PDB file of C-alpha atoms in Angstrom:
ATOM      1  CA  ILE A   1     119.546  88.433  92.379  1.00 60.00           C
ATOM      2  CA  LEU A   2     119.899  86.190  89.515  1.00 72.00           C
ATOM      3  CA  ASN A   3     122.294  83.531  89.315  1.00 83.00           C
ATOM      4  CA  VAL A   4     123.540  82.209  86.487  1.00 91.00           C
ATOM      5  CA  GLU A   5     126.394  79.125  87.123  1.00 94.00           C
ATOM      6  CA  GLN A   6     128.669  77.373  84.843  1.00 96.00           C
ATOM      7  CA  SER A   7     130.927  74.618  84.923  1.00 97.00           C
ATOM      8  CA  PRO A   8     133.334  73.529  84.723  1.00 97.00           C
ATOM      9  CA  GLN A   9     135.651  76.931  85.543  1.00 95.00           C
ATOM     10  CA  SER A  10     138.437  75.768  83.007  1.00 96.00           C
ATOM     11  CA  LEU A  11     139.107  72.724  80.889  1.00 96.00           C
ATOM     12  CA  HIS A  12     142.158  71.854  79.537  1.00 97.00           C
ATOM     13  CA  VAL A  13     141.708  69.050  76.317  1.00 97.00           C
ATOM     14  CA  GLN A  14     143.979  67.827  73.673  1.00 97.00           C
ATOM     15  CA  GLU A  15     143.280  68.701  70.042  1.00 98.00           C
ATOM     16  CA  GLY A  16     140.813  66.234  68.739  1.00 97.00           C
ATOM     17  CA  ASP A  17     138.990  65.717  71.364  1.00 97.00           C
ATOM     18  CA  SER A  18     135.000  66.877  72.015  1.00 97.00           C
ATOM     19  CA  THR A  19     134.147  68.286  74.773  1.00 97.00           C
ATOM     20  CA  ASN A  20     131.375  70.237  76.614  1.00 96.00           C
ATOM     21  CA  PHE A  21     130.452  72.312  79.241  1.00 95.00           C
ATOM     22  CA  THR A  22     127.357  73.418  81.331  1.00 98.00           C
ATOM     23  CA  CYS A  23     125.428  76.323  81.880  1.00 97.00           C
ATOM     24  CA  SER A  24     122.306  77.082  84.382  1.00 96.00           C
ATOM     25  CA  PHE A  25     119.995  79.228  85.219  1.00 93.00           C
ATOM     26  CA  PRO A  26     117.072  79.447  86.918  1.00 88.00           C
ATOM     27  CA  SER A  27     113.945  78.150  84.410  1.00 84.00           C
ATOM     28  CA  SER A  28     111.548  80.717  85.692  1.00 83.00           C
ATOM     29  CA  ASN A  29     110.525  83.718  83.895  1.00 79.00           C
ATOM     30  CA  PHE A  30     112.509  82.555  80.891  1.00 85.00           C
ATOM     31  CA  TYR A  31     112.816  84.294  77.738  1.00 87.00           C
ATOM     32  CA  ALA A  32     116.615  83.505  76.016  1.00 91.00           C
ATOM     33  CA  LEU A  33     120.004  81.773  76.728  1.00 94.00           C
ATOM     34  CA  HIS A  34     122.921  83.563  74.706  1.00 95.00           C
ATOM     35  CA  TRP A  35     126.167  81.409  74.035  1.00 97.00           C
ATOM     36  CA  TYR A  36     129.370  83.702  73.617  1.00 97.00           C
ATOM     37  CA  ARG A  37     133.048  83.196  72.988  1.00 97.00           C
ATOM     38  CA  TRP A  38     135.300  85.054  74.017  1.00 95.00           C
ATOM     39  CA  GLU A  39     139.202  84.839  72.392  1.00 94.00           C
ATOM     40  CA  THR A  40     142.068  86.602  74.366  1.00 89.00           C
ATOM     41  CA  ALA A  41     143.061  89.993  73.458  1.00 86.00           C
ATOM     42  CA  LYS A  42     139.410  90.119  71.015  1.00 91.00           C
ATOM     43  CA  SER A  43     135.835  91.329  71.478  1.00 92.00           C
ATOM     44  CA  PRO A  44     133.440  88.948  73.138  1.00 93.00           C
ATOM     45  CA  GLU A  45     131.631  86.957  69.924  1.00 94.00           C
ATOM     46  CA  ALA A  46     127.897  85.684  69.900  1.00 94.00           C
ATOM     47  CA  LEU A  47     127.391  82.038  68.938  1.00 96.00           C
ATOM     48  CA  PHE A  48     123.704  81.589  69.808  1.00 95.00           C
ATOM     49  CA  VAL A  49     120.989  82.844  70.720  1.00 94.00           C
ATOM     50  CA  MET A  50     118.113  79.604  71.968  1.00 94.00           C
ATOM     51  CA  THR A  51     114.647  80.465  72.528  1.00 92.00           C
ATOM     52  CA  LEU A  52     112.922  77.195  73.274  1.00 91.00           C
ATOM     53  CA  ASN A  53     112.721  74.487  74.774  1.00 92.00           C
ATOM     54  CA  GLY A  54     114.691  71.558  73.095  1.00 92.00           C
ATOM     55  CA  ASP A  55     116.213  73.757  70.754  1.00 92.00           C
ATOM     56  CA  GLU A  56     119.158  72.637  69.827  1.00 96.00           C
ATOM     57  CA  LYS A  57     121.474  75.215  67.353  1.00 96.00           C
ATOM     58  CA  LYS A  58     125.114  74.531  65.248  1.00 97.00           C
ATOM     59  CA  LYS A  59     127.937  76.588  63.924  1.00 95.00           C
ATOM     60  CA  GLY A  60     130.823  74.173  62.478  1.00 96.00           C
ATOM     61  CA  ARG A  61     131.839  72.154  65.203  1.00 97.00           C
ATOM     62  CA  ILE A  62     130.113  73.823  68.281  1.00 98.00           C
ATOM     63  CA  SER A  63     126.338  72.933  69.111  1.00 98.00           C
ATOM     64  CA  ALA A  64     123.958  73.889  71.812  1.00 98.00           C
ATOM     65  CA  THR A  65     121.064  72.170  73.309  1.00 97.00           C
ATOM     66  CA  LEU A  66     118.625  74.061  75.744  1.00 97.00           C
ATOM     67  CA  ASN A  67     116.378  72.883  78.279  1.00 96.00           C
ATOM     68  CA  THR A  68     114.311  75.481  79.680  1.00 94.00           C
ATOM     69  CA  LYS A  69     112.555  73.121  82.279  1.00 93.00           C
ATOM     70  CA  GLU A  70     114.993  72.168  84.200  1.00 94.00           C
ATOM     71  CA  GLY A  71     116.936  75.164  83.264  1.00 94.00           C
ATOM     72  CA  TYR A  72     120.412  74.394  81.538  1.00 95.00           C
ATOM     73  CA  SER A  73     122.074  74.330  78.305  1.00 97.00           C
ATOM     74  CA  TYR A  74     125.362  72.737  77.348  1.00 98.00           C
ATOM     75  CA  LEU A  75     128.024  73.316  74.617  1.00 98.00           C
ATOM     76  CA  TYR A  76     129.298  71.288  72.772  1.00 98.00           C
ATOM     77  CA  ILE A  77     132.808  71.662  70.651  1.00 98.00           C
ATOM     78  CA  LYS A  78     133.869  68.505  68.461  1.00 98.00           C
ATOM     79  CA  GLY A  79     137.249  67.676  67.820  1.00 97.00           C
ATOM     80  CA  SER A  80     138.595  70.557  69.509  1.00 97.00           C
ATOM     81  CA  GLN A  81     141.120  72.789  67.899  1.00 97.00           C
ATOM     82  CA  PRO A  82     143.629  75.096  69.623  1.00 97.00           C
ATOM     83  CA  GLU A  83     141.754  77.897  67.926  1.00 96.00           C
ATOM     84  CA  ASP A  84     139.048  76.586  69.979  1.00 97.00           C
ATOM     85  CA  SER A  85     140.814  78.005  72.870  1.00 97.00           C
ATOM     86  CA  ALA A  86     138.311  80.780  74.577  1.00 97.00           C
ATOM     87  CA  THR A  87     136.604  81.368  77.517  1.00 96.00           C
ATOM     88  CA  TYR A  88     132.939  80.601  77.007  1.00 97.00           C
ATOM     89  CA  LEU A  89     130.180  82.712  78.153  1.00 97.00           C
ATOM     90  CA  CYS A  90     126.352  82.251  78.596  1.00 96.00           C
ATOM     91  CA  ALA A  91     124.295  85.186  79.815  1.00 94.00           C
ATOM     92  CA  PHE A  92     120.605  85.449  80.345  1.00 90.00           C
ATOM     93  CA  PRO A  93     118.541  88.145  79.561  1.00 86.00           C
ATOM     94  CA  LEU A  94     116.557  89.918  82.106  1.00 80.00           C
ATOM     95  CA  MET A  95     113.492  90.959  80.083  1.00 72.00           C
ATOM     96  CA  GLU A  96     111.757  92.793  82.793  1.00 68.00           C
ATOM     97  CA  TYR A  97     114.483  94.841  83.191  1.00 66.00           C
ATOM     98  CA  GLY A  98     114.964  96.168  79.356  1.00 65.00           C
ATOM     99  CA  ASN A  99     117.167  94.156  77.375  1.00 68.00           C
ATOM    100  CA  LYS A 100     119.719  93.166  80.709  1.00 82.00           C
ATOM    101  CA  LEU A 101     122.016  90.572  80.457  1.00 88.00           C
ATOM    102  CA  VAL A 102     123.397  88.201  83.443  1.00 90.00           C
ATOM    103  CA  PHE A 103     126.763  86.482  82.611  1.00 93.00           C
ATOM    104  CA  GLY A 104     127.759  83.337  83.721  1.00 94.00           C
ATOM    105  CA  ALA A 105     131.500  83.370  85.469  1.00 93.00           C
ATOM    106  CA  GLY A 106     132.335  81.578  82.340  1.00 95.00           C
ATOM    107  CA  THR A 107     134.358  78.352  81.182  1.00 97.00           C
ATOM    108  CA  ILE A 108     137.957  78.937  79.975  1.00 96.00           C
ATOM    109  CA  LEU A 109     139.170  76.448  77.183  1.00 97.00           C
ATOM    110  CA  ARG A 110     142.950  75.187  76.751  1.00 97.00           C
ATOM    111  CA  VAL A 111     142.769  73.376  73.681  1.00 97.00           C
ATOM    112  CA  LYS A 112     146.728  71.661  73.247  1.00 96.00           C
ATOM    113  CA  SER A 113     148.097  70.905  70.100  1.00 92.00           C
TER     114      SER A 113
ATOM    115  CA  ASP B   1     130.871  97.378  59.212  1.00 65.00           C
ATOM    116  CA  THR B   2     129.935  95.038  62.250  1.00 69.00           C
ATOM    117  CA  GLU B   3     132.349  96.377  64.206  1.00 90.00           C
ATOM    118  CA  VAL B   4     132.268  97.983  67.763  1.00 96.00           C
ATOM    119  CA  THR B   5     135.665  99.890  68.254  1.00 96.00           C
ATOM    120  CA  GLN B   6     136.644 101.295  71.411  1.00 97.00           C
ATOM    121  CA  THR B   7     139.318 103.662  72.005  1.00 97.00           C
ATOM    122  CA  PRO B   8     141.630 103.878  73.949  1.00 97.00           C
ATOM    123  CA  LYS B   9     142.517 100.025  74.093  1.00 96.00           C
ATOM    124  CA  HIS B  10     144.772 100.530  77.435  1.00 97.00           C
ATOM    125  CA  LEU B  11     144.193 103.565  79.856  1.00 97.00           C
ATOM    126  CA  VAL B  12     146.438 104.188  83.206  1.00 97.00           C
ATOM    127  CA  MET B  13     145.521 107.241  85.463  1.00 95.00           C
ATOM    128  CA  GLY B  14     145.351 108.528  88.567  1.00 93.00           C
ATOM    129  CA  MET B  15     142.929 109.235  91.280  1.00 92.00           C
ATOM    130  CA  THR B  16     142.848 112.970  90.432  1.00 91.00           C
ATOM    131  CA  ASN B  17     142.681 112.398  86.568  1.00 92.00           C
ATOM    132  CA  LYS B  18     139.442 113.066  84.430  1.00 96.00           C
ATOM    133  CA  LYS B  19     139.577 110.990  81.701  1.00 97.00           C
ATOM    134  CA  SER B  20     136.882 109.334  78.766  1.00 98.00           C
ATOM    135  CA  LEU B  21     136.398 106.198  77.062  1.00 98.00           C
ATOM    136  CA  LYS B  22     135.149 106.182  73.756  1.00 98.00           C
ATOM    137  CA  CYS B  23     133.178 103.196  71.976  1.00 98.00           C
ATOM    138  CA  GLU B  24     131.720 103.891  68.471  1.00 97.00           C
ATOM    139  CA  GLN B  25     129.399 101.670  66.054  1.00 97.00           C
ATOM    140  CA  HIS B  26     127.677 101.907  62.656  1.00 94.00           C
ATOM    141  CA  MET B  27     125.581  98.957  62.504  1.00 93.00           C
ATOM    142  CA  GLY B  28     122.726 101.248  63.286  1.00 93.00           C
ATOM    143  CA  HIS B  29     122.147  99.572  66.528  1.00 93.00           C
ATOM    144  CA  ARG B  30     120.007 101.546  68.850  1.00 91.00           C
ATOM    145  CA  ALA B  31     120.935 100.115  72.161  1.00 92.00           C
ATOM    146  CA  MET B  32     124.314 100.373  73.552  1.00 94.00           C
ATOM    147  CA  TYR B  33     125.889  99.274  76.729  1.00 95.00           C
ATOM    148  CA  TRP B  34     128.888  99.414  79.264  1.00 97.00           C
ATOM    149  CA  TYR B  35     130.120  96.863  81.235  1.00 96.00           C
ATOM    150  CA  LYS B  36     132.630  96.318  83.481  1.00 97.00           C
ATOM    151  CA  GLN B  37     134.835  93.095  83.896  1.00 94.00           C
ATOM    152  CA  LYS B  38     137.204  91.846  86.875  1.00 94.00           C
ATOM    153  CA  ALA B  39     139.548  89.403  86.223  1.00 87.00           C
ATOM    154  CA  LYS B  40     137.772  85.906  86.667  1.00 82.00           C
ATOM    155  CA  LYS B  41     134.240  87.309  87.166  1.00 89.00           C
ATOM    156  CA  PRO B  42     131.339  87.671  84.330  1.00 90.00           C
ATOM    157  CA  PRO B  43     130.671  91.388  82.897  1.00 92.00           C
ATOM    158  CA  GLU B  44     128.549  93.235  85.507  1.00 93.00           C
ATOM    159  CA  LEU B  45     126.405  95.688  83.812  1.00 93.00           C
ATOM    160  CA  MET B  46     126.505  99.219  84.329  1.00 96.00           C
ATOM    161  CA  PHE B  47     124.528 101.433  81.997  1.00 95.00           C
ATOM    162  CA  VAL B  48     122.394 101.162  78.859  1.00 93.00           C
ATOM    163  CA  TYR B  49     121.292 103.753  76.472  1.00 94.00           C
ATOM    164  CA  SER B  50     118.338 102.830  74.245  1.00 91.00           C
ATOM    165  CA  TYR B  51     117.295 105.509  71.242  1.00 92.00           C
ATOM    166  CA  GLU B  52     120.515 108.245  72.785  1.00 94.00           C
ATOM    167  CA  LYS B  53     118.329 108.070  76.510  1.00 94.00           C
ATOM    168  CA  LEU B  54     119.754 106.353  79.487  1.00 94.00           C
ATOM    169  CA  SER B  55     117.319 103.173  80.320  1.00 91.00           C
ATOM    170  CA  ILE B  56     119.500 101.524  82.629  1.00 90.00           C
ATOM    171  CA  ASN B  57     121.766 102.795  85.618  1.00 92.00           C
ATOM    172  CA  GLU B  58     123.054 100.068  88.033  1.00 90.00           C
ATOM    173  CA  SER B  59     123.538 101.779  90.586  1.00 91.00           C
ATOM    174  CA  VAL B  60     126.591 103.009  89.372  1.00 96.00           C
ATOM    175  CA  PRO B  61     128.800 105.686  91.300  1.00 96.00           C
ATOM    176  CA  SER B  62     128.547 109.380  90.295  1.00 96.00           C
ATOM    177  CA  ARG B  63     132.205 109.132  89.508  1.00 97.00           C
ATOM    178  CA  PHE B  64     131.197 106.951  85.868  1.00 98.00           C
ATOM    179  CA  SER B  65     129.265 109.332  84.081  1.00 97.00           C
ATOM    180  CA  PRO B  66     127.923 108.354  80.851  1.00 98.00           C
ATOM    181  CA  GLU B  67     126.920 110.485  77.968  1.00 97.00           C
ATOM    182  CA  CYS B  68     125.819 108.970  74.320  1.00 97.00           C
ATOM    183  CA  PRO B  69     126.255 111.996  71.919  1.00 95.00           C
ATOM    184  CA  ASN B  70     124.280 110.588  69.117  1.00 94.00           C
ATOM    185  CA  SER B  71     122.998 107.040  67.714  1.00 91.00           C
ATOM    186  CA  SER B  72     126.744 106.009  67.115  1.00 95.00           C
ATOM    187  CA  LEU B  73     128.948 106.899  69.961  1.00 97.00           C
ATOM    188  CA  LEU B  74     128.884 106.446  73.575  1.00 98.00           C
ATOM    189  CA  ASN B  75     131.083 107.682  76.346  1.00 98.00           C
ATOM    190  CA  LEU B  76     132.313 107.244  79.647  1.00 98.00           C
ATOM    191  CA  HIS B  77     133.400 109.751  81.537  1.00 98.00           C
ATOM    192  CA  LEU B  78     135.950 108.971  84.722  1.00 97.00           C
ATOM    193  CA  HIS B  79     136.608 111.084  87.400  1.00 95.00           C
ATOM    194  CA  ALA B  80     137.805 110.874  90.643  1.00 95.00           C
ATOM    195  CA  LEU B  81     138.087 107.069  90.476  1.00 95.00           C
ATOM    196  CA  GLN B  82     139.525 104.322  92.937  1.00 96.00           C
ATOM    197  CA  PRO B  83     142.061 101.570  92.599  1.00 96.00           C
ATOM    198  CA  GLU B  84     139.303  99.472  92.898  1.00 96.00           C
ATOM    199  CA  ASP B  85     137.386 100.774  89.727  1.00 97.00           C
ATOM    200  CA  SER B  86     140.579  99.044  87.999  1.00 97.00           C
ATOM    201  CA  ALA B  87     138.962  96.689  85.620  1.00 97.00           C
ATOM    202  CA  LEU B  88     138.229  96.104  81.772  1.00 97.00           C
ATOM    203  CA  TYR B  89     135.504  98.430  80.311  1.00 98.00           C
ATOM    204  CA  LEU B  90     133.889  97.107  77.717  1.00 97.00           C
ATOM    205  CA  CYS B  91     131.270  98.454  75.003  1.00 97.00           C
ATOM    206  CA  ALA B  92     128.644  97.001  73.553  1.00 96.00           C
ATOM    207  CA  SER B  93     125.523  97.381  70.970  1.00 95.00           C
ATOM    208  CA  SER B  94     122.204  95.062  69.975  1.00 91.00           C
ATOM    209  CA  GLN B  95     119.657  94.897  67.582  1.00 80.00           C
ATOM    210  CA  ASN B  96     117.266  92.286  68.758  1.00 77.00           C
ATOM    211  CA  GLU B  97     118.932  90.123  71.304  1.00 80.00           C
ATOM    212  CA  LYS B  98     122.139  89.444  70.134  1.00 88.00           C
ATOM    213  CA  LEU B  99     124.971  91.595  71.827  1.00 92.00           C
ATOM    214  CA  PHE B 100     128.131  93.307  69.750  1.00 94.00           C
ATOM    215  CA  PHE B 101     130.988  93.761  71.348  1.00 95.00           C
ATOM    216  CA  GLY B 102     134.367  96.032  71.413  1.00 96.00           C
ATOM    217  CA  SER B 103     137.275  94.482  72.278  1.00 94.00           C
ATOM    218  CA  GLY B 104     137.279  96.637  76.356  1.00 96.00           C
ATOM    219  CA  THR B 105     139.612  99.208  77.678  1.00 97.00           C
ATOM    220  CA  GLN B 106     141.626  97.674  80.146  1.00 97.00           C
ATOM    221  CA  LEU B 107     141.683 100.697  83.035  1.00 97.00           C
ATOM    222  CA  SER B 108     144.085 100.575  85.807  1.00 97.00           C
ATOM    223  CA  VAL B 109     143.565 103.814  88.076  1.00 96.00           C
ATOM    224  CA  LEU B 110     146.507 104.248  90.912  1.00 94.00           C
TER     225      LEU B 110
END
């Protein structure tokens, strides 16, 4: 079965720090890589859908890069704020099974003010 | 309206009860999903409906019975559940590739 690995499992940073975490996925049969943010008691929210090797996407202070050849994606948060505290999930679609997304276990980010 | 609405938010049920989880979206999305998430684990796909037809069943036990009455609604009927079925049940819909999630139903089976 497909493994999507995320590291670290959790991260505690101070307000204003910049941080990054990793999603690793199989590099064969790549179609896309999704990033979601999941705040406590809210719905998971899509951040990015990345499809091209070398792709870099940005949304405010959050950006993501993609390396499909080596099978990893980095999510960066610049100048972390307490409202960035959430679980960040990456997901890999298995297109041979329809639109089946396989999720990583997530990175829990806590930003202290 | 870009929301996926799930009800109830919390549910406690006994092993002999029958209950239903409901999910609704009015974004015109034609694919709808049920995911199960246990604490500190990734969400796991249970069912996918595409154009109101069941397209994926991830070998889910028959005590979980999905239903898609129309393109906006998705139900999950629960019967004779086990305590290990206690989890967060998430509904999602999609257009193209991005998933839009509801906030989930936290289910406890006693």
